[in-house]
Short mmCIF file of C-alpha atoms in Angstrom, two decimals:
data_model
loop_
_atom_site.label_atom_id
_atom_site.label_comp_id
_atom_site.label_asym_id
_atom_site.label_seq_id
_atom_site.Cartn_x
_atom_site.Cartn_y
_atom_site.Cartn_z
CA UNK A 222 -15.43 22.42 0.93
CA UNK A 223 -14.74 25.90 2.74
CA UNK A 224 -11.59 24.47 4.65
CA UNK A 225 -10.07 22.39 2.04
CA UNK A 226 -8.44 26.03 0.97
CA UNK A 227 -6.29 25.31 3.80
CA UNK A 228 -5.00 21.62 3.18
CA UNK A 229 -3.77 23.41 -0.29
CA UNK A 230 -2.05 26.30 1.31
CA UNK A 231 -0.32 23.55 3.30
CA UNK A 232 0.91 20.91 0.38
CA UNK A 233 1.81 24.56 -1.71
CA UNK A 234 4.21 25.38 1.21
CA UNK A 235 6.16 22.07 0.82
CA UNK A 236 10.20 21.77 0.99
CA UNK A 237 9.62 19.90 -1.97
CA UNK A 238 7.18 21.51 -4.26
CA UNK A 239 4.69 18.84 -6.15
CA UNK A 240 4.82 18.82 -9.66
CA UNK A 241 0.79 19.06 -9.65
CA UNK A 242 -2.19 19.80 -6.67
CA UNK A 243 -5.25 18.46 -8.22
CA UNK A 244 -8.39 18.76 -6.71
CA UNK A 245 -10.94 15.96 -7.33
CA UNK A 246 -14.51 16.91 -6.68
CA UNK A 247 -17.98 14.76 -7.49
CA UNK A 248 -19.42 16.05 -10.54
CA UNK A 249 -22.67 15.22 -9.75
CA UNK A 250 -22.35 17.54 -6.57
CA UNK A 251 -20.06 20.37 -8.10
CA UNK A 252 -18.96 22.53 -10.96
CA UNK A 253 -16.84 25.19 -11.43
CA UNK A 254 -19.18 27.91 -11.24
CA UNK A 255 -20.63 26.84 -7.57
CA UNK A 256 -16.99 25.98 -6.32
CA UNK A 257 -15.67 28.75 -3.35
CA UNK A 258 -14.12 31.84 -4.50
CA UNK A 259 -11.03 31.15 -2.52
CA UNK A 260 -10.26 27.69 -4.56
CA UNK A 261 -10.18 29.71 -7.94
CA UNK A 262 -8.25 32.08 -6.01
CA UNK A 263 -5.98 28.94 -5.64
CA UNK A 264 -6.30 28.62 -9.13
CA UNK A 265 -4.93 31.46 -10.56
CA UNK A 266 -1.56 30.21 -8.50
CA UNK A 267 -2.33 26.34 -9.54
CA UNK A 268 -4.50 24.63 -8.62
CA UNK A 269 -6.20 22.09 -10.60
CA UNK A 270 -10.09 21.04 -9.74
CA UNK A 271 -11.15 18.55 -11.60
CA UNK A 272 -15.29 16.33 -12.30
CA UNK A 273 -15.31 13.23 -12.00
CA UNK A 274 -18.18 10.49 -11.20
CA UNK A 275 -18.90 9.73 -7.31
CA UNK A 276 -15.85 6.81 -7.36
CA UNK A 277 -16.28 8.40 -2.76
CA UNK A 278 -12.58 8.32 -0.95
CA UNK A 279 -11.42 6.49 -4.66
CA UNK A 280 -10.78 9.92 -5.66
CA UNK A 281 -8.01 10.64 -4.50
CA UNK A 282 -6.39 8.17 -6.36
CA UNK A 283 -8.56 6.27 -9.09
CA UNK A 284 -8.64 9.39 -11.86
CA UNK A 285 -5.68 10.64 -11.59
CA UNK A 286 -4.14 7.12 -12.36
CA UNK A 287 -5.94 7.76 -15.00
CA UNK A 288 -5.15 11.58 -16.01
CA UNK A 289 -1.10 11.01 -15.73
CA UNK A 290 -0.60 6.79 -15.36
CA UNK A 291 3.23 7.35 -15.62
CA UNK A 292 3.73 9.83 -12.37
CA UNK A 293 3.80 9.18 -8.87
CA UNK A 294 1.44 10.11 -7.56
CA UNK A 295 0.64 11.35 -3.79
CA UNK A 296 -3.27 10.97 -2.36
CA UNK A 297 -3.76 13.42 0.32
CA UNK A 298 -6.84 13.41 2.92
CA UNK A 299 -9.00 17.18 3.04
CA UNK A 300 -9.50 17.07 6.83
CA UNK A 301 -5.20 17.39 7.39
CA UNK A 302 -2.59 20.39 7.31
CA UNK A 303 0.24 19.00 6.47
CA UNK A 304 4.06 19.17 8.03
CA UNK A 305 5.97 21.28 5.75
CA UNK A 306 8.60 18.36 4.35
CA UNK A 307 6.13 15.57 3.68
CA UNK A 308 6.70 15.21 0.65
CA UNK A 309 9.91 15.79 1.10
CA UNK A 310 10.32 12.44 2.70
CA UNK A 311 8.32 10.72 0.68
CA UNK A 312 10.42 11.96 -2.36
CA UNK A 313 13.19 10.49 -0.68
CA UNK A 314 12.47 7.40 0.86
CA UNK A 315 10.98 6.06 -2.58
CA UNK A 316 15.10 6.15 -3.89
CA UNK A 317 15.82 3.18 -1.80
CA UNK A 318 12.18 1.76 -1.83
CA UNK A 319 10.92 1.82 -5.70
CA UNK A 320 8.81 -0.41 -5.96
CA UNK A 321 6.83 0.21 -2.83
CA UNK A 322 3.82 2.30 -1.78
CA UNK A 323 4.98 4.34 0.54
CA UNK A 324 2.81 5.88 3.36
CA UNK A 325 3.50 8.26 6.70
CA UNK A 326 1.15 6.25 8.74
CA UNK A 327 0.13 2.47 9.70
CA UNK A 328 -0.98 -0.15 10.63
CA UNK A 329 -0.22 -4.26 11.67
CA UNK A 330 -2.52 -6.70 9.84
CA UNK A 331 -2.96 -9.39 12.47
CA UNK A 332 -3.40 -12.97 11.55
CA UNK A 333 -4.08 -15.85 12.92
CA UNK A 334 -4.87 -19.62 11.65
CA UNK A 335 -4.26 -18.27 8.05
CA UNK A 336 -7.21 -15.23 8.61
CA UNK A 337 -7.62 -11.98 8.65
CA UNK A 338 -8.11 -11.09 12.86
CA UNK A 339 -10.74 -8.16 12.99
CA UNK A 340 -10.19 -4.14 11.97
CA UNK A 341 -10.81 -3.03 15.13
CA UNK A 342 -7.92 -5.89 16.64
CA UNK A 343 -4.70 -5.00 14.81
CA UNK A 344 -2.32 -2.96 15.86
CA UNK A 345 -2.49 0.92 15.20
CA UNK A 346 0.33 4.31 14.34
CA UNK A 347 2.90 1.80 13.72
CA UNK A 348 6.70 2.23 14.22
CA UNK A 349 8.44 1.15 11.08
CA UNK A 350 10.61 -1.06 12.87
CA UNK A 351 7.19 -3.47 11.48
CA UNK A 352 7.35 -3.13 8.27
CA UNK A 353 6.72 -6.09 6.50
CA UNK A 354 4.10 -7.95 4.70
CA UNK A 355 1.36 -6.89 7.28
CA UNK A 356 2.45 -3.02 7.12
CA UNK A 357 -1.08 -1.37 6.00
CA UNK A 358 -1.12 1.75 5.22
CA UNK A 359 -3.47 4.29 5.92
CA UNK A 360 -3.76 6.00 2.24
CA UNK A 361 -5.00 9.54 3.11
CA UNK A 362 -2.26 10.88 5.33
CA UNK A 363 0.03 10.95 2.66
CA UNK A 364 0.51 8.30 1.00
CA UNK A 365 3.05 7.79 -2.61
CA UNK A 366 2.10 5.26 -5.70
CA UNK A 367 4.49 4.60 -7.71
CA UNK A 368 4.52 4.66 -11.17
CA UNK A 369 2.67 1.69 -12.85
CA UNK A 370 2.59 0.20 -9.69
CA UNK A 371 -0.87 -1.84 -9.98
CA UNK A 372 -2.48 -4.69 -12.48
CA UNK A 373 -5.32 -2.88 -14.41
CA UNK A 374 -7.68 -5.28 -12.26
CA UNK A 375 -6.74 -2.81 -9.11
CA UNK A 376 -8.22 0.49 -11.22
CA UNK A 377 -12.07 -1.31 -12.21
CA UNK A 378 -15.33 1.76 -10.59
CA UNK A 379 -17.24 -1.40 -10.64
CA UNK A 380 -15.26 -3.86 -9.14
CA UNK A 381 -14.32 -1.30 -5.95
CA UNK A 382 -17.59 -0.35 -5.33
CA UNK A 383 -18.69 -3.40 -5.51
CA UNK A 384 -16.93 -4.87 -3.27
CA UNK A 385 -15.18 -2.63 -0.98
CA UNK A 386 -17.51 0.87 -1.97
CA UNK A 387 -15.81 2.75 1.64
CA UNK A 388 -12.95 1.53 1.75
CA UNK A 389 -10.05 2.24 -0.08
CA UNK A 390 -7.62 1.75 2.25
CA UNK A 391 -8.74 -1.63 2.77
CA UNK A 392 -8.70 -2.48 -0.92
CA UNK A 393 -5.87 -1.03 -2.69
CA UNK A 394 -3.91 -2.46 0.63
CA UNK A 395 -4.92 -5.77 0.25
CA UNK A 396 -4.51 -5.80 -3.85
CA UNK A 397 -1.55 -4.85 -2.96
CA UNK A 398 -0.71 -8.18 -0.84
CA UNK A 399 -2.18 -9.99 -4.05
CA UNK A 400 -0.24 -8.74 -6.20
CA UNK A 401 2.89 -8.75 -3.95
CA UNK A 402 3.45 -5.49 -4.11
CA UNK A 403 5.14 -3.73 -1.11
CA UNK A 404 3.74 -1.78 1.53
CA UNK A 405 6.25 0.62 2.85
CA UNK A 406 5.90 2.86 6.32
CA UNK A 407 7.97 6.18 5.83
CA UNK A 408 10.84 5.90 8.20
CA UNK A 409 10.05 8.41 10.60
CA UNK A 410 8.53 7.55 13.73
CA UNK A 411 7.50 10.64 15.17
CA UNK A 412 3.89 10.71 16.33
CA UNK A 413 1.70 11.53 14.03
CA UNK A 414 -0.88 13.33 15.94
CA UNK A 415 2.28 15.18 16.92
CA UNK A 416 2.51 16.53 12.96
CA UNK A 417 -0.31 16.51 11.10
CA UNK A 418 -3.37 18.84 12.13
CA UNK A 419 -6.15 17.05 12.51
CA UNK A 420 -8.91 20.20 10.71
CA UNK A 421 -12.10 19.12 13.20
CA UNK A 422 -15.45 19.95 11.52
CA UNK A 423 -14.27 18.47 8.19
CA UNK A 424 -13.85 14.59 9.66
CA UNK A 425 -15.82 11.98 8.24
CA UNK A 426 -17.51 10.96 11.26
CA UNK A 427 -20.20 8.87 9.87
CA UNK A 428 -17.80 6.85 7.76
CA UNK A 429 -15.49 6.61 10.57
CA UNK A 430 -18.09 4.99 12.78
CA UNK A 431 -19.49 2.94 9.96
CA UNK A 432 -16.34 1.31 9.12
CA UNK A 433 -14.76 0.10 12.30
CA UNK A 434 -17.08 0.84 15.15
CA UNK A 435 -19.74 -1.30 13.21
CA UNK A 436 -17.67 -3.45 11.20
CA UNK A 437 -17.50 -2.91 7.89
CA UNK A 438 -13.87 -2.60 6.71
CA UNK A 439 -14.65 -6.52 7.64
CA UNK A 440 -16.57 -6.90 6.27
CA UNK A 441 -15.63 -5.43 2.80
CA UNK A 442 -11.81 -6.48 3.77
CA UNK A 443 -13.88 -9.91 3.84
CA UNK A 444 -15.52 -10.11 0.39
CA UNK A 445 -12.23 -8.75 -1.22
CA UNK A 446 -10.18 -11.39 0.32
CA UNK A 447 -12.69 -14.59 -1.76
CA UNK A 448 -13.35 -12.23 -4.54
CA UNK A 449 -8.86 -12.17 -4.91
CA UNK A 450 -8.49 -15.93 -3.33
CA UNK A 451 -5.84 -14.10 -1.50
CA UNK A 452 -4.02 -16.14 1.34
CA UNK A 453 -2.22 -15.09 4.16
CA UNK A 454 0.72 -16.56 5.69
#
């Protein structure tokens, strides 16, 4: 919370500016009176600080879709400083792939005998040359969602919090696959770690350990696949 202003500064220095920068906070944890003073200064410069129910990692996208359903939305996490041209590159890529979700970072889902293999076995940090039906975008590292891309059922809190409470990227990628929504890794193969700077103190190590090391990604993916009857080829 006390470093997120650095993330916001990296967004304000982009070569293409966002129309709005919105920071969503848990309404049960924060209020306007308890946020750090430096965020209040950023509010004076245009930052919007808004409060929503505890949607966990879904706070990046779902409340904004409710607030501005006709807007293109770029989601970002609070543990990265973003390269100055990120928004520009995403917006330019959308001109060529207007109906796709476009991300700066992608893995590749592996399938065997029409079954999704464990998350830990997937190739990570994949090239845009591998873009296809198995592309899996990590939704926090700068991901553009075109307006109206998701059906209403994808945005029901009771659904995603019940089936996939701790892995919004699993949810959104699998729902997109179910509905034939393209996922496209940005046409830029420069190494992610050379352009995106991690704020080490902000990384949610516990959630990552739970989802990846303890196979919670696979457990949640299985529930989503069964719920939507998703078939793999």
